[in-house]
Amino acid sequence: MKIVVLAAGTSTEREVSIVSGTGICKALRRLGHQSILLDVFFGWKEADPATAFDGEYDTDAAAEYIKGFNPQLEEARKSRRSFFGPNVIALCEEADIVFLALHGSNGEDGRVQAAFDLLGIRYTGTDYISSAIAMDKSRTKQVFQASGVNTPSGITIYRGDSRRSASEFGMELPVIVKPCCGGSSVGITICRTEEDVRNGIDLAFSLENSAVIEEFIEGGEFTCCVIDGKAYPVVMITPKTGYYDFRNKYTAGATEELCPAPISDDLTKKIQEEALKAADAIGLIGYGRMDFLVRKSDQKVFCLEVNTLPGMTPTSLVPQEAAAVGIDFDHLCQKLIDVSLKRYEQ
């Protein structure tokens, strides 16, 4: 198959996306596919869509080419009107399917998916509606609450709100402050003092126009992916220091991740059931990964969010869950393509 692995973009997770995309592209080529790695924002000016998939291809060279645009990113964002770079649409139209390796806003938020739907371009992952809901932590929380999915209580605030303390929001410390649409734990603050709350809100608003303030759940961190309606083995996540933030997610050895999680069968089943319920609540198609906290005091399971394009880096969690049931990285990539193609066969 001719496959575009679409990565990079303009979000705070651009670098992570490049790593995911590079690994996916190599895996697909090992399986015999004509895959190419493409930056959704900067594109490939020299590409001829009719021949771009032919012949030998150096994925590492393509990744370095994409990274070369990093210093230009901010200036290009200010001067550009179109999100799609040169030849991106033409190459994606030429492909049999586009493997979305995008993370964060302008990629995981449904806008690329909506554009591809209108253009008749086939892609991996869920549709634009569920992507948009899952990307916005405020909307996700509302949908979870309406659907009976256990989730921490919280409120949404917007830029311009003068309140800067938990007490002003009617909440008790500690709390968590999160940008509404950020990924990879970028901009998240655990607030144990009112000064932390002020700083956390300022940090969140430096990244986005809205933020979620939610109750702090003292307990263990877990994750569970759902692929084609099946919940996979649960992963227990234990950072060696702090919590599961950006550094601990993407620094090899910084976090201990155990899969299957060393927990009771009952708790495993409960997390998997909540993962399926959360996936159903947002209308997830194909695959996604749900993140959880299990409260230490009573073992109650809380779903935090849905990742509709979960990471596919060497330290990512979905590949670990797949490996636990005998699916290696290359064949996981193939499986995600196969699952995604089902929606186009109906």
XYZ file of C-alpha atoms in Angstrom:
346
model
C 0.000 0.000 0.000
C 0.989 3.614 -0.530
C 0.887 5.202 2.911
C 1.582 8.754 4.052
C 2.672 8.880 7.698
C 1.543 12.368 8.627
C 3.453 13.899 11.525
C 5.034 17.023 13.071
C 2.620 19.971 12.737
C 2.504 23.016 14.993
C 1.477 21.764 18.437
C 3.590 21.585 21.591
C 3.969 17.880 20.776
C 5.648 18.409 17.388
C 8.871 16.671 18.461
C 7.031 13.687 19.944
C 5.001 13.391 16.748
C 8.167 13.264 14.643
C 9.496 10.403 16.783
C 6.173 8.543 16.510
C 5.999 9.102 12.772
C 9.574 7.969 12.170
C 9.007 4.689 14.004
C 5.702 4.047 12.249
C 7.149 4.779 8.807
C 10.059 2.394 9.373
C 7.696 -0.312 10.619
C 5.438 -0.005 7.587
C 8.379 -0.165 5.192
C 9.637 -3.297 6.955
C 6.224 -4.794 6.224
C 6.625 -3.980 2.551
C 4.478 -0.859 2.307
C 5.474 2.196 0.264
C 5.342 4.582 3.209
C 6.675 8.131 3.378
C 7.033 10.511 6.323
C 5.453 13.934 5.815
C 5.251 17.132 7.877
C 1.620 18.268 7.743
C 2.597 21.936 8.126
C 5.781 22.332 6.063
C 5.036 19.622 3.528
C 7.451 18.563 0.799
C 7.965 21.130 -1.965
C 10.087 18.883 -4.158
C 7.657 15.962 -4.130
C 5.971 14.670 -7.259
C 2.828 12.892 -5.986
C 2.947 10.518 -8.961
C 6.402 9.155 -8.042
C 6.956 10.090 -4.366
C 6.158 6.565 -3.155
C 8.431 4.778 -5.650
C 11.971 3.463 -5.187
C 14.263 3.541 -2.181
C 13.397 5.797 0.748
C 15.453 7.010 3.714
C 13.113 7.558 6.656
C 15.842 8.963 8.911
C 16.780 11.509 6.255
C 13.131 12.505 5.949
C 12.912 12.957 9.723
C 16.014 15.181 9.716
C 14.530 17.211 6.846
C 11.384 17.763 8.922
C 13.346 18.693 12.059
C 15.194 21.281 9.987
C 12.031 23.370 9.914
C 11.785 23.606 13.704
C 13.579 26.985 13.971
C 11.158 28.436 11.414
C 8.015 27.235 13.147
C 6.933 30.321 15.086
C 7.574 32.732 12.228
C 5.798 30.457 9.764
C 2.780 30.166 12.040
C 2.446 33.936 12.106
C 2.780 34.410 8.363
C 0.868 31.378 7.050
C -2.878 31.145 6.461
C -3.144 27.500 5.409
C -2.326 24.738 7.859
C -1.487 22.213 5.143
C 1.998 22.591 3.690
C 3.115 22.224 0.048
C 1.957 18.993 -1.610
C 0.431 17.612 1.597
C -3.074 17.255 0.216
C -1.846 15.968 -3.170
C 0.334 13.302 -1.514
C -2.436 12.257 0.881
C -4.878 11.961 -2.020
C -2.392 9.728 -3.834
C -2.027 7.425 -0.808
C -4.202 4.415 -0.064
C -4.438 5.610 3.529
C -2.871 8.272 5.739
C -1.445 7.049 9.044
C -2.014 9.927 11.457
C 1.001 10.248 13.737
C -0.023 13.744 14.810
C -0.307 14.654 18.483
C -1.879 17.673 20.135
C -3.874 20.502 18.593
C -4.177 20.906 14.823
C -3.946 17.170 14.327
C -5.562 15.336 17.189
C -8.450 17.788 17.577
C -10.540 16.681 14.601
C -9.824 19.462 12.136
C -7.483 17.429 9.936
C -9.930 14.526 10.106
C -12.831 16.765 9.041
C -10.845 18.137 6.107
C -9.886 14.618 5.006
C -13.511 13.477 5.234
C -14.543 16.258 2.866
C -11.706 15.406 0.481
C -12.323 11.658 0.544
C -8.906 10.890 2.059
C -8.797 7.738 4.179
C -6.965 7.961 7.507
C -6.249 5.992 10.669
C -8.012 6.557 13.932
C -11.356 7.911 14.970
C -13.530 10.536 13.265
C -13.541 14.295 13.640
C -16.379 14.467 16.186
C -14.883 12.103 18.758
C -11.438 13.635 18.151
C -12.768 17.121 18.919
C -14.520 15.974 22.102
C -11.518 14.041 23.398
C -9.079 16.867 22.691
C -11.001 19.275 24.919
C -10.725 18.132 28.540
C -13.692 20.309 29.506
C -15.980 18.764 26.877
C -14.688 15.284 27.692
C -15.559 15.781 31.354
C -19.076 16.923 30.441
C -19.617 13.893 28.190
C -18.222 11.527 30.817
C -20.507 12.958 33.494
C -23.537 12.681 31.215
C -22.641 9.096 30.291
C -21.948 7.798 33.787
C -18.168 7.511 33.365
C -16.387 8.145 36.687
C -14.209 11.251 36.336
C -12.810 13.800 38.820
C -15.080 16.750 39.537
C -13.932 20.067 38.155
C -14.735 23.355 36.466
C -13.648 25.183 33.311
C -12.256 28.716 33.382
C -11.456 31.074 30.527
C -8.839 33.730 29.883
C -9.966 36.982 31.474
C -11.324 35.290 34.609
C -9.852 37.277 37.487
C -10.171 34.473 40.034
C -6.862 32.963 41.052
C -7.499 30.792 44.101
C -9.139 27.451 44.783
C -11.378 29.026 47.398
C -12.748 31.487 44.834
C -13.745 28.505 42.692
C -15.420 26.786 45.647
C -12.787 24.034 45.683
C -10.486 22.646 48.348
C -6.748 22.168 47.949
C -5.028 20.270 46.478
C -6.278 20.700 42.915
C -4.954 20.128 39.398
C -4.818 22.879 36.770
C -4.708 21.760 33.116
C -4.867 23.553 29.776
C -8.090 22.338 28.138
C -6.553 21.052 24.932
C -2.920 20.327 25.696
C -1.376 16.886 25.434
C 1.552 14.957 26.934
C 0.887 16.654 30.308
C 2.293 19.943 28.982
C 1.214 22.847 31.213
C -0.265 20.731 34.028
C 0.262 21.905 37.611
C -0.437 20.040 40.842
C -1.466 22.791 43.237
C -1.043 22.297 46.971
C -1.063 26.016 47.864
C -2.989 29.022 46.605
C 0.245 30.357 45.133
C 0.481 27.124 43.122
C -3.038 27.756 41.819
C -2.148 31.270 40.675
C 0.997 30.048 38.957
C -0.785 27.067 37.445
C -3.535 29.211 35.942
C -0.993 31.660 34.540
C 0.940 28.767 32.984
C -2.199 27.245 31.473
C -3.280 30.592 30.015
C 0.176 31.124 28.542
C -0.579 28.096 26.378
C -4.337 28.294 25.771
C -7.439 30.399 26.371
C -9.172 27.915 28.669
C -8.237 25.583 31.494
C -9.738 22.902 33.706
C -9.384 22.962 37.481
C -10.250 19.602 38.994
C -10.044 17.772 42.292
C -6.766 16.063 43.065
C -7.067 12.282 43.278
C -4.434 10.668 45.488
C -3.690 7.310 43.948
C -2.030 5.213 41.265
C -1.864 5.993 37.554
C -3.003 3.487 34.952
C -3.812 3.389 31.268
C -5.730 1.041 28.993
C -6.107 1.095 25.228
C -9.134 -0.033 23.270
C -8.594 -1.385 19.754
C -11.557 -2.435 17.639
C -13.858 -2.644 20.664
C -11.476 -4.730 22.774
C -9.792 -3.523 25.970
C -6.113 -4.464 26.114
C -3.977 -5.254 29.198
C -3.777 -2.459 31.751
C -0.487 -0.607 32.319
C 0.499 0.613 35.793
C 2.570 3.798 35.589
C 4.971 4.678 38.390
C 7.282 7.678 37.808
C 10.514 7.437 39.781
C 10.102 11.084 40.767
C 7.098 13.405 40.617
C 4.135 12.488 38.435
C 3.654 11.314 34.830
C 4.603 14.631 33.215
C 6.211 15.331 29.824
C 9.745 14.541 31.036
C 8.730 11.283 32.678
C 6.682 10.244 29.635
C 9.449 10.640 27.106
C 12.668 10.062 29.054
C 13.750 6.438 28.882
C 14.045 4.967 32.375
C 12.295 7.861 34.137
C 9.117 5.875 34.715
C 8.417 2.279 35.602
C 5.621 0.928 33.426
C 4.321 -2.533 34.256
C 2.125 -4.384 31.789
C 0.031 -6.280 32.632
C -0.395 -4.189 35.765
C 0.301 -6.116 39.014
C -3.211 -5.533 40.374
C -6.152 -7.748 41.190
C -8.278 -9.309 38.476
C -11.260 -7.341 39.772
C -9.477 -3.994 39.479
C -8.128 -4.897 36.044
C -11.631 -5.745 34.883
C -13.019 -2.505 36.331
C -10.431 -0.371 34.527
C -11.061 -2.218 31.265
C -14.818 -1.784 31.670
C -14.374 1.939 32.294
C -12.084 2.174 29.253
C -14.781 0.645 27.047
C -17.424 2.886 28.605
C -15.298 6.009 28.036
C -14.591 5.006 24.440
C -18.293 4.490 23.832
C -19.182 7.796 25.505
C -17.183 9.879 23.043
C -18.004 7.665 20.051
C -14.465 6.363 19.561
C -13.871 4.543 16.263
C -10.974 2.170 15.699
C -8.609 2.741 18.586
C -7.622 5.030 21.448
C -6.091 5.040 24.910
C -7.797 5.955 28.170
C -5.907 7.289 31.208
C -6.991 6.576 34.769
C -6.344 7.275 38.421
C -7.292 4.710 41.061
C -7.931 6.403 44.398
C -5.745 5.001 47.132
C -8.361 5.229 49.877
C -11.128 3.172 48.257
C -9.827 1.864 44.880
C -12.398 3.911 42.966
C -11.484 4.254 39.286
C -11.508 7.719 37.660
C -11.108 8.221 33.913
C -9.121 11.365 33.143
C -9.121 11.540 29.351
C -9.145 9.767 26.007
C -6.123 9.888 23.693
C -7.420 9.435 20.139
C -3.938 9.385 18.556
C -1.805 7.875 21.319
C 1.966 8.051 21.141
C 3.919 5.471 19.164
C 7.415 6.267 20.431
C 9.871 3.729 21.939
C 8.524 4.573 25.437
C 4.832 4.771 24.487
C 2.165 2.748 26.242
C -0.019 1.295 23.485
C 2.916 -0.675 21.995
C 3.568 -2.091 25.470
C -0.050 -3.217 25.798
C 0.051 -4.812 22.351
C 3.317 -6.603 23.184
C 1.658 -8.086 26.269
C -0.738 -9.975 23.980
C 1.947 -10.971 21.482
C 1.669 -8.149 18.931
C 5.022 -6.561 18.024
C 5.374 -2.912 16.981
C 5.349 -3.543 13.232
C 2.209 -5.649 13.348
C 0.559 -3.213 15.744
C 0.967 -0.523 13.070
C -0.574 -2.900 10.527
C -3.425 -3.716 12.902
C -4.237 -0.033 13.401
C -4.421 0.373 9.631
C -6.634 -2.689 9.249
C -8.977 -1.558 12.015
C -9.201 1.931 10.523
C -9.976 0.641 7.030
C -13.083 -1.141 8.337
C -15.025 2.122 8.477
C -14.454 2.656 4.751
C -15.663 -0.808 3.819
C -19.183 -0.300 5.143
